[in-house]
Each structure stands twice: as structure tokens, then as C-alpha cells.
Coordinates of C-alpha atoms (C1' of nucleotides) in Angstrom, one line a residue:
Chain V
X697 CA -18.6 -28.4 -27.6
X698 CA -15.8 -26.1 -29.7
X699 CA -19.2 -23.8 -29.7
X700 CA -19.7 -24.2 -26.6
X701 CA -16.5 -23.3 -26.2
X702 CA -16.0 -19.6 -28.2
X703 CA -18.7 -17.8 -26.2
X704 CA -15.8 -17.4 -23.4
X705 CA -13.1 -16.8 -25.9
X706 CA -12.2 -12.9 -25.0
X707 CA -9.4 -11.6 -23.4
X708 CA -9.3 -11.8 -19.3
X709 CA -9.6 -8.0 -18.5
X710 CA -12.8 -8.3 -21.2
X711 CA -13.7 -10.9 -18.9
X712 CA -13.1 -8.7 -16.3
X713 CA -15.1 -6.2 -17.1
X714 CA -17.7 -7.7 -17.9
X715 CA -18.7 -10.0 -15.5
X716 CA -22.6 -9.2 -15.2
X717 CA -22.8 -10.4 -18.4
X718 CA -20.6 -13.6 -17.9
X719 CA -22.9 -14.6 -14.9
X720 CA -26.2 -14.1 -17.5
X721 CA -23.5 -15.6 -19.8
X722 CA -23.4 -18.9 -17.0
X723 CA -26.8 -19.6 -18.0
X724 CA -25.3 -21.8 -20.7
X725 CA -23.1 -23.3 -17.8
X726 CA -25.9 -25.1 -16.0
X727 CA -27.7 -26.4 -19.9
X728 CA -23.7 -27.6 -20.4
X729 CA -23.4 -29.3 -17.4
X730 CA -27.2 -31.0 -18.3
X731 CA -26.1 -31.7 -21.5
X732 CA -23.0 -33.8 -20.0
X733 CA -25.3 -35.3 -17.2
X734 CA -28.0 -36.5 -20.0
X735 CA -26.1 -37.7 -22.9
X736 CA -23.7 -40.6 -21.6
X737 CA -24.0 -41.8 -18.4
X738 CA -21.6 -44.6 -18.9
X739 CA -18.1 -42.9 -19.4
X740 CA -16.2 -41.8 -16.9
X741 CA -16.8 -38.3 -17.8
X742 CA -20.6 -37.2 -16.9
X743 CA -21.6 -37.5 -13.1
X744 CA -19.2 -35.8 -11.5
X745 CA -16.7 -34.1 -14.2
X746 CA -19.7 -31.1 -14.8
X747 CA -19.5 -30.4 -11.3
X748 CA -15.9 -30.1 -11.6
X749 CA -15.9 -28.3 -14.8
X750 CA -18.0 -25.5 -13.1
X751 CA -16.2 -25.0 -9.7
X752 CA -12.7 -25.2 -11.4
X753 CA -14.8 -21.7 -13.9
X754 CA -15.5 -20.3 -10.4
X755 CA -11.8 -20.3 -8.7
X756 CA -10.8 -19.0 -12.3
X757 CA -13.2 -16.2 -11.9
X758 CA -12.2 -15.9 -8.6
X759 CA -8.7 -15.1 -9.4
X760 CA -9.0 -12.9 -12.1
X761 CA -10.6 -10.9 -9.5
X762 CA -8.0 -11.2 -7.3
X763 CA -5.3 -10.4 -9.3
X764 CA -8.3 -7.3 -11.0
X765 CA -8.0 -5.8 -7.1
X766 CA -4.3 -6.7 -7.1
X767 CA -3.7 -4.4 -9.9
X768 CA -5.9 -1.7 -8.1
X769 CA -4.5 -0.7 -4.7
X770 CA -0.8 -0.5 -7.4
X771 CA 0.3 2.9 -8.8
X772 CA 2.8 2.1 -11.6
X773 CA 1.4 -0.6 -13.3
X774 CA 3.0 -1.0 -15.9
X775 CA 1.9 -4.0 -18.1
X776 CA -1.7 -5.4 -18.2
X777 CA -0.1 -9.0 -18.3
X778 CA -1.2 -11.6 -15.1
X779 CA 2.2 -11.5 -14.2
X780 CA 3.7 -8.3 -14.9
X781 CA 0.6 -7.6 -12.3
X782 CA 2.2 -9.6 -9.6
X783 CA 6.3 -8.5 -10.5
X784 CA 5.1 -4.8 -9.7
X785 CA 2.6 -5.1 -6.2
X786 CA 6.1 -7.6 -5.2
X787 CA 7.8 -4.3 -6.1
X788 CA 5.7 -2.0 -4.8
X789 CA 5.1 -3.8 -0.8
X790 CA 9.5 -4.1 -1.9
X791 CA 9.6 -0.5 -2.4
X792 CA 7.1 0.2 1.1
X793 CA 9.4 -1.9 3.3
X794 CA 12.4 -0.3 2.4
X795 CA 10.3 3.1 3.7
X796 CA 9.0 2.1 5.9
X797 CA 12.5 0.8 7.8
X798 CA 14.1 4.0 6.6
X799 CA 11.1 5.8 8.0
X800 CA 10.9 4.1 11.3
X801 CA 14.7 5.3 11.7
X802 CA 13.2 8.5 11.7
X803 CA 11.2 8.5 14.5
X804 CA 13.3 7.0 17.0
X805 CA 15.6 9.5 16.6
X806 CA 13.6 12.9 16.1
X807 CA 11.9 11.2 19.7
X808 CA 15.3 10.2 21.4
X809 CA 16.4 13.9 19.7
X810 CA 13.4 15.6 21.5
X811 CA 13.3 13.2 24.3
X812 CA 17.3 15.0 25.2
X813 CA 15.8 18.0 24.8
X814 CA 12.7 17.7 26.8
X815 CA 12.9 14.7 29.6
X816 CA 9.6 15.9 30.9
X817 CA 7.6 14.8 27.0
X818 CA 5.0 12.3 27.9
X819 CA 5.4 10.2 23.9
X820 CA 2.6 8.4 25.8
X821 CA -0.3 10.0 25.5
X822 CA 1.1 12.3 22.1
X823 CA 2.9 10.3 20.0
X824 CA 2.1 6.8 20.8
X825 CA 2.4 5.4 17.3
X826 CA 6.0 3.5 17.9
X827 CA 4.6 2.0 21.6
X828 CA 1.4 0.9 20.1
X829 CA 2.6 -1.0 17.2
X830 CA 5.1 -2.7 19.2
X831 CA 2.0 -3.6 21.6
X832 CA 0.1 -4.5 19.1
X833 CA 3.3 -6.7 17.5
X834 CA 3.8 -8.8 20.9
X835 CA 0.1 -10.3 21.1
X836 CA -0.1 -11.3 17.5
X837 CA 1.7 -10.7 14.0
X838 CA -1.0 -7.3 13.2
X839 CA -0.7 -4.3 12.1
X840 CA -0.7 -0.4 13.4
X841 CA -2.4 2.3 13.6
X842 CA -2.9 5.2 15.9
X843 CA -5.2 8.3 16.0
X844 CA -3.9 11.7 16.1
X845 CA -6.5 14.1 19.4
X846 CA -7.1 17.5 18.0
X847 CA -9.1 20.0 20.4
X848 CA -10.2 23.0 18.0
X849 CA -10.4 26.5 19.4
X850 CA -13.4 27.5 22.0
X851 CA -13.7 30.7 21.4
X852 CA -15.3 33.0 24.0
X853 CA -15.7 36.5 22.4
X854 CA -14.2 38.1 19.2
X855 CA -14.0 41.9 19.4
X856 CA -12.5 44.1 15.6
X857 CA -12.2 47.6 16.2
X858 CA -10.4 50.1 13.5
X859 CA -7.5 52.8 15.3
X860 CA -7.0 54.9 12.8
X861 CA -6.8 54.1 8.7
X862 CA -4.0 52.2 8.9
X863 CA -4.3 49.7 12.5
X864 CA -7.2 47.6 13.9
X865 CA -7.3 45.8 17.0
X866 CA -8.3 42.8 17.2
X867 CA -9.4 41.3 21.3
X868 CA -9.8 37.6 21.5
X869 CA -10.5 35.4 24.5
X870 CA -10.8 31.8 24.3
X871 CA -11.2 28.8 26.3
X872 CA -7.8 27.3 26.9
X873 CA -6.4 23.4 26.2
X874 CA -3.9 21.8 24.4
X875 CA -2.4 23.6 20.9
X876 CA -4.7 26.6 21.8
X877 CA -2.2 28.9 21.2
X878 CA -0.2 27.0 18.7
X879 CA -3.7 26.9 17.2
X880 CA -4.1 30.5 17.3
X881 CA -1.4 31.8 15.8
X882 CA -0.9 29.5 12.4
X883 CA -4.4 31.5 12.5
X884 CA -3.2 35.1 11.9
X885 CA -0.1 33.3 10.4
X886 CA -2.2 32.4 7.0
X887 CA -3.9 35.3 6.9
X888 CA -0.2 37.0 6.3
X889 CA -1.0 40.4 7.6
X890 CA 1.4 43.0 9.2
X891 CA 1.5 42.5 13.1
X892 CA 2.7 45.3 14.6
X893 CA 2.3 44.0 18.6
X894 CA 0.7 40.9 20.0
X895 CA -0.5 39.9 23.0
X896 CA -1.9 37.3 25.4
X897 CA -1.7 36.6 28.6
X898 CA -3.4 33.0 30.4
X899 CA -5.2 33.5 33.8
X900 CA -7.6 30.6 35.2
X901 CA -7.1 29.1 32.1
X902 CA -9.0 31.6 29.6
X903 CA -6.7 33.1 26.7
X904 CA -6.4 36.6 25.9
X905 CA -5.6 38.3 22.7
X906 CA -4.9 41.0 21.6
X907 CA -3.1 41.6 18.2
X908 CA -2.4 45.3 16.8
X909 CA -2.4 45.6 13.1
X910 CA -1.2 47.8 10.5
X911 CA -3.4 47.3 7.4
X912 CA -1.1 47.4 5.0
X913 CA -0.8 44.4 3.2
X914 CA 3.0 43.3 2.0
Chain M
X673 CA 1.2 -39.2 -22.7
X674 CA 0.1 -40.6 -19.1
X675 CA 3.6 -41.6 -18.1
X676 CA 5.2 -38.7 -19.6
X677 CA 2.2 -36.2 -17.1
X678 CA 2.8 -37.7 -14.1
X679 CA 6.1 -36.4 -13.7
X680 CA 5.4 -33.6 -13.5
X681 CA 2.4 -34.2 -10.7
X682 CA 3.6 -32.6 -8.1
X683 CA 1.6 -29.5 -5.8
X684 CA 2.5 -26.0 -6.7
X685 CA 4.0 -25.9 -4.2
X686 CA 6.2 -28.4 -4.1
X687 CA 7.5 -27.6 -8.0
X688 CA 8.3 -24.1 -7.0
X689 CA 10.6 -25.5 -3.7
X690 CA 12.3 -28.0 -6.7
X691 CA 12.9 -26.3 -9.7
X692 CA 16.5 -27.1 -10.6
X693 CA 15.2 -30.6 -10.2
X694 CA 12.3 -29.5 -12.7
X695 CA 14.6 -27.5 -15.0
X696 CA 17.2 -31.2 -15.3
X697 CA 12.9 -32.8 -16.2
X698 CA 13.0 -30.8 -18.7
X699 CA 15.1 -32.7 -21.5
X700 CA 11.7 -35.0 -21.6
X701 CA 9.9 -31.6 -22.4
X702 CA 12.3 -31.8 -25.3
X703 CA 11.8 -35.4 -26.0
X704 CA 8.4 -34.4 -25.8
X705 CA 8.8 -32.5 -28.5
X706 CA 10.5 -34.6 -30.7
X707 CA 8.5 -37.1 -30.0
X708 CA 5.5 -34.4 -31.8
X709 CA 7.8 -33.7 -34.9
X710 CA 8.2 -36.8 -35.5
X711 CA 5.8 -39.0 -34.7
X712 CA 3.0 -37.3 -36.7
X713 CA 3.2 -34.9 -39.5
X714 CA 0.5 -35.6 -41.1
X715 CA -2.1 -34.4 -38.1
X716 CA -2.9 -30.7 -37.1
X717 CA -2.1 -30.8 -33.7
X718 CA 1.9 -31.9 -34.5
X719 CA 3.6 -29.3 -35.9
X720 CA 3.6 -26.0 -33.6
X721 CA 1.2 -27.4 -30.6
X722 CA 4.5 -28.6 -29.3
X723 CA 6.1 -24.9 -29.1
X724 CA 3.0 -24.1 -27.9
X725 CA 2.8 -26.7 -25.2
X726 CA 6.8 -25.6 -24.1
X727 CA 5.3 -21.8 -24.2
X728 CA 2.4 -23.1 -22.3
X729 CA 4.6 -24.9 -18.7
X730 CA 7.1 -21.8 -18.8
X731 CA 4.2 -18.8 -18.7
X732 CA 2.8 -21.1 -16.1
X733 CA 5.5 -21.5 -14.2
X734 CA 6.8 -17.8 -14.5
X735 CA 3.5 -17.1 -13.1
X736 CA 4.0 -19.3 -10.0
X737 CA 7.6 -18.4 -9.1
X738 CA 6.4 -14.4 -8.8
X739 CA 3.5 -15.8 -7.0
X740 CA 5.6 -17.8 -4.7
X741 CA 7.9 -14.3 -4.8
X742 CA 5.2 -12.2 -3.7
X743 CA 4.7 -14.6 -1.2
X744 CA 7.6 -14.7 0.2
X745 CA 7.9 -11.0 0.3
X746 CA 3.7 -10.7 2.4
X747 CA 4.1 -11.5 6.8
X748 CA 0.9 -12.8 7.7
X749 CA 0.4 -15.4 5.2
X750 CA -3.1 -17.1 6.2
X751 CA -3.4 -19.6 3.9
X752 CA -0.9 -21.2 0.4
X753 CA -3.6 -20.8 -1.8
X754 CA -2.4 -18.7 -4.6
X755 CA -5.8 -16.8 -4.4
X756 CA -5.5 -16.7 -1.0
X757 CA -1.7 -15.3 -1.2
X758 CA -3.3 -12.3 -3.5
X759 CA -6.1 -11.6 -0.7
X760 CA -2.9 -11.0 1.8
X761 CA -0.4 -9.8 -0.6
X762 CA -3.6 -6.8 -1.5
X763 CA -4.8 -6.4 2.8
X764 CA -1.1 -5.9 3.7
X765 CA -0.8 -2.9 0.7
X766 CA -3.6 -1.3 2.1
X767 CA -2.6 -1.8 5.2
X768 CA 1.2 -0.5 4.4
X769 CA -1.3 2.3 2.3
X770 CA -2.3 4.1 6.3
X771 CA -0.5 3.5 8.6
X772 CA 2.3 5.3 5.3
X773 CA -0.1 8.0 5.7
X774 CA -1.0 8.7 9.8
X775 CA 3.1 8.0 10.4
X776 CA 4.3 11.0 7.5
X777 CA 1.9 12.9 9.6
X778 CA 4.2 11.9 12.7
X779 CA 7.2 12.8 11.2
X780 CA 5.9 16.1 10.9
X781 CA 5.2 16.8 14.5
X782 CA 8.8 15.8 15.6
X783 CA 10.2 17.7 13.3
X784 CA 8.7 20.7 13.6
X785 CA 8.8 19.5 17.7
X786 CA 12.3 19.4 17.2
X787 CA 13.0 22.4 15.2
X788 CA 11.2 24.1 17.8
X789 CA 13.9 22.8 20.6
X790 CA 16.5 23.5 18.5
X791 CA 16.0 26.4 15.8
X792 CA 19.7 25.6 14.6
X793 CA 18.9 21.9 13.8
X794 CA 19.9 20.8 9.8
X795 CA 17.4 18.3 8.8
X796 CA 19.2 18.5 5.1
X797 CA 21.9 16.5 6.7
X798 CA 21.2 13.7 9.0
X799 CA 17.3 13.6 8.4
X800 CA 17.1 13.3 4.7
X801 CA 14.9 10.6 5.2
X802 CA 11.7 12.5 3.1
X803 CA 13.6 14.7 0.6
X804 CA 15.1 11.6 -0.6
X805 CA 12.9 9.5 -1.7
X806 CA 11.1 13.2 -3.3
X807 CA 13.4 12.8 -5.3
X808 CA 13.0 10.1 -6.3
X809 CA 9.4 11.2 -7.2
X810 CA 10.7 14.1 -9.6
X811 CA 12.7 11.7 -11.9
X812 CA 10.0 9.5 -12.7
X813 CA 6.0 9.2 -11.4
X814 CA 7.2 6.6 -8.4
X815 CA 5.7 6.6 -5.2
X816 CA 4.8 9.4 -3.3
X817 CA 6.2 11.3 -0.4
X818 CA 6.6 15.5 0.9
X819 CA 8.5 17.5 2.8
X820 CA 7.7 20.1 4.7
X821 CA 9.6 23.4 4.6
X822 CA 10.4 24.0 7.5
X823 CA 12.7 27.5 8.5
X824 CA 14.7 27.0 11.5
X825 CA 14.2 29.5 13.9
X826 CA 17.0 32.4 14.3
X827 CA 18.1 33.5 17.3
X828 CA 19.3 36.7 17.9
X829 CA 19.0 37.7 21.8
X830 CA 18.0 35.1 24.4
X831 CA 17.7 36.5 28.0
X832 CA 16.2 34.9 31.2
X833 CA 15.4 35.9 34.5
X834 CA 14.1 35.2 37.6
X835 CA 12.2 37.7 39.1
X836 CA 11.0 36.4 43.0
X837 CA 11.3 33.3 43.3
X838 CA 8.5 32.1 41.5
X839 CA 8.8 33.3 38.4
X840 CA 10.9 33.4 35.9
X841 CA 11.3 36.4 32.8
X842 CA 12.7 35.2 29.5
X843 CA 12.6 37.9 26.5
X844 CA 14.2 36.5 22.9
X845 CA 14.8 38.2 19.9
X846 CA 14.4 36.5 16.5
X847 CA 14.4 37.3 12.8
X848 CA 10.7 36.6 11.5
X849 CA 10.8 34.4 8.8
X850 CA 7.1 32.1 7.3
X851 CA 5.8 30.7 10.7
X852 CA 8.7 31.8 13.2
X853 CA 5.8 32.9 15.9
X854 CA 4.0 29.3 15.4
X855 CA 7.3 27.7 16.1
X856 CA 7.8 29.2 19.3
X857 CA 4.5 29.5 20.2
X858 CA 4.7 25.2 20.6
X859 CA 7.9 25.5 21.5
X860 CA 6.8 26.9 24.9
X861 CA 3.4 25.0 24.6
X862 CA 5.0 22.0 25.1
X863 CA 7.5 22.8 27.6
X864 CA 4.2 22.6 29.5
X865 CA 5.0 25.7 31.6
X866 CA 2.7 28.0 33.2
X867 CA 2.9 31.6 31.3
X868 CA 1.2 34.1 32.6
X869 CA 1.6 37.3 30.2
X870 CA 3.3 37.5 27.0
X871 CA 4.1 39.9 24.5
X872 CA 5.3 39.6 21.1
X873 CA 5.7 42.9 19.3
X874 CA 7.6 43.1 15.6
X875 CA 9.1 45.0 13.9
X876 CA 10.9 45.3 10.4
X877 CA 11.5 42.1 10.2
X878 CA 12.4 41.2 13.4
X879 CA 10.3 39.4 16.3
X880 CA 10.4 40.5 20.1
X881 CA 9.0 38.7 22.7
X882 CA 9.0 39.1 26.3
X883 CA 7.1 35.6 29.0
X884 CA 6.5 35.6 32.3
X885 CA 6.2 32.8 33.3
X886 CA 5.1 30.6 36.7
X887 CA 7.6 28.2 38.5
X888 CA 5.6 25.8 39.6
X889 CA 5.2 23.6 37.3
X890 CA 2.0 21.3 37.2
Chain E
dC1107 C1' -17.2 -39.8 -1.4
dT1108 C1' -17.0 -35.0 -1.9
dA1109 C1' -15.3 -31.0 -2.1
dT1110 C1' -11.1 -28.4 -3.0
dA1111 C1' -6.7 -27.2 -5.6
dC1112 C1' -3.1 -27.6 -8.9
dA1113 C1' -0.9 -28.7 -13.5
dC1114 C1' -1.4 -29.8 -17.7
dG1115 C1' -2.5 -29.9 -23.0
dT1116 C1' -5.6 -27.3 -26.5
dG1117 C1' -7.6 -23.7 -29.7
dA1118 C1' -8.6 -19.1 -29.9
dC1119 C1' -7.2 -14.5 -29.8
dC1120 C1' -4.1 -10.5 -30.5
dC1121 C1' 0.6 -7.9 -32.0
Chain L
dT1155 C1' 3.1 -15.7 -39.3
dG1156 C1' 4.9 -16.8 -35.0
dG1157 C1' 5.2 -15.9 -30.4
dG1158 C1' 3.3 -14.8 -26.6
dT1159 C1' -1.2 -14.8 -23.5
dC1160 C1' -5.4 -16.1 -21.9
dA1161 C1' -9.5 -19.4 -20.8
dC1162 C1' -11.2 -23.4 -21.2
dG1163 C1' -11.8 -29.2 -20.0
dT1164 C1' -9.7 -33.3 -17.9
dG1165 C1' -7.3 -35.9 -14.6
dT1166 C1' -5.2 -35.7 -10.4
dA1167 C1' -3.4 -35.6 -6.2
dT1168 C1' -4.9 -34.2 -0.5
dA1169 C1' -7.9 -33.2 2.9

DNA sequence: CTATACACGTGACCC
DNA sequence: TGGGTCACGTGTATA
């Protein structure tokens, strides 16, 4: 009895790291069950007890796997204790709850702010996070999500001209899509150039942008 | 031996509900340890084994309490299984992670939106959620957040002129700061106006922006 | 009757 | 050399 048990006397975490080996060593368990089956058919311990043993082993193993997985999704794990893992998970969830609460109040405030300043703003189209989550919650207690829609800049024409020794002129033509102008500005801002003057003209769905740039970088 | 054990043969959840009563019935355990101590000092099971028994009992109890607490902070608990509780907790944490990511992008967008429309807005004073969470992070390796660095638009001059019955000219002068041009563009994009032509000129740290707008909204 | 899930006592391990 | 933790086998109650 004892020598059989000693095969499994590892620390539980080491057990987790050697799961495959454990699966191999499970062959011993079948030997064990056979041992139980053939030895004593009279006692109340032989016929179904071996089944219960392997069942219980599987249950423990599954529980440990879950616990290990739980540890992996929780940052700031203080100790490797089973109890400590659960404790850390609880604290982490509570922290996320609080943060979520604050951040949702934040969003509601910001939305009303935007709505006041611009009553024609279309939240359904551009910022559907809270609305969608409310919808889903009524349908089922499930968790919400959303996907931001981003159109790329479609450049139709790009021409760079050097005027004199310190000035560059950039001529750009592209299709007008949502936020296209914003993205263009972001590109030129990120280049940290010294823009002398810029002109943007919109005509029938096309953006024309002409930029004068001083060559001397800062 | 058996009659003592029968006191504890409840389902684990019922055990949790009757914790206080269990604490009372622990008087029986002390009687148990005494029984072990006084009965057989010769066998290898008496002296330290009873200590281990009560220790192990406490450990199991603590673990179940933690598990019960974990269940209480996780909504949408499918089954009461120990393993299922941990599984639901894992899925819930993963969901919260994803939601947090999305909602933070959302807030950044809204903040810039508000900032555009009301350049003198003070995020530090009125909406310190993200900033506060960041403070916590510097103090310890705690859970993460972020802070968008946003300079407000400093408007020096704003003049709106009506030209004819369908055209508006907006003249704007403001200081040049980081992303000022981007924010200006975002403001005018969000207003969903029909911009005919726009001109931006930079001169000694000041932005001059002139915009021709057709009045007819889409 | 057979699974499934649990609490229990026990020996072994490590700090 | 204990206090703390673990895996194991077992009896038992629920579905």
C-alpha cells in the first residue's frame, strides 16, 4: 500500500509541471485497480472502490488544473498557496469591479458632456459601447464587447517638390472618409516637421492638401 | 470513531452556511484530540496525529471559505461545483480584461472629443479616474491603467462671419501645442459640417485657421 | 445501481 | 523539530 502511494508524493505544483509524465505513470493506477480487483472479491472495498479511486484522482487533477489556470490569469500572485491563489483572484476581481464602476460613470459623464456640446452627435454609430452592453444585459446576463471601425486613408496622388534650399511643398490628394482629415493631421504631427502653412480643400468627396514645410528640424 | 465523523457529513455548501454552528461543534474536536492523547500513547498515531487532524481541518475550512467568497464575487455561476466555480471565475476575469481594454480606448476617444469642443476642459479636476489608478501603479506593481497626455487647445481668437445665405467663414487663432492641429481637425470632423476649404498657417507658435463652411447640413 | 462530488483522516514533504 | 501544505484512499450522501 505505502510503496504505491510514494510514487505520487510530489509537491502539487511540481505535479502540474509534469502532467504528461503523470499521465504515463497512471499506468500504475490500472495495476492498482487490478490489484484491488483480483485480491479480495469478498470485502466491500474491492469492486467499486477502485473505480472511485481513479475517479477521485481525476477530480483532484481537474481541480488543480483549474486552480493553475486561475493563477495564470491573475497578476500579482503573492504566494503559490491554493488558498492564496483564490484570495488573490478575489481581490483582483473586486479591484476590476471597482475600476469598471468608476470607468462607466466616467463614460456616462463624458457622453453627456459631448451630447450637451453637440446635440446632433450619433452615439449609436460611433460609440456604441454602453448601449450595446445594456442591450445584451437585458437579453442575458452575458458580458459585452464592441469593435471600433476604422477606415484607412486612400491616397490618390502624392507629390513632393523642393522649393529653394529650406522649403518643401507636399501635394496630397485622397478620398474623403470618416476621420480622414484627423488621420492626415496626425501623420504630419508625428513627423515633427515645421509647417509654414497648410491648405486643405474638399471637393466632391476628395481631399486636396497642400503643405509648405521648412526643412530645418527642431 | 464513526459517530464523531457523522457530525461533519454535510454537503460542503451547507457547511459554509452553518459556519458559526460548525465553530460551536468544534468543541467535539477538542474532545477528539483529548481522546487521541489519553487513549493510546504507544501507537504511532496518537501524539502528533491529532494535531495534524485539526490543522488539516482548518486548512480545508479556510480553502472552502475562500472558494465560497470567490463564488460570491463572480456573476453567472453555472454550477456549484468547486471546479466549475473556479472555471467561471477564470472566464469572468478574461472577460473583464477584454472589456477593460475596449473601454479604455473608448474613454480616450471621448476625452479627446470633449477636449475639442471645450478646449478649457480640466480633466485633472473633474475626471481623475485614470490618473488616480495610475498613481496606484507607481506605488506598487498593481494593476495597470494608462493616462493620455492631453494639452487643451488655447484659443486666442474666434470669429464667425456669415457670407451670403449658405456660407460661413470661421477664423480661429490659437497657440501651437502638441496635437493641437489634430484636435482642431477632430472638432470640425465631429461637427459633421460640409467644409468647402480650410487653411492653416503656423507662425511663431501660433496657428491661424480659416475655414469656409457650407451651411446645408447633410 | 452507477456516477459524481464532497469531507475526512493519514503519511509525507518542506521550511 | 514542529507548523503548514499537499496528495492520497476511503466512506458516504445526492442525483
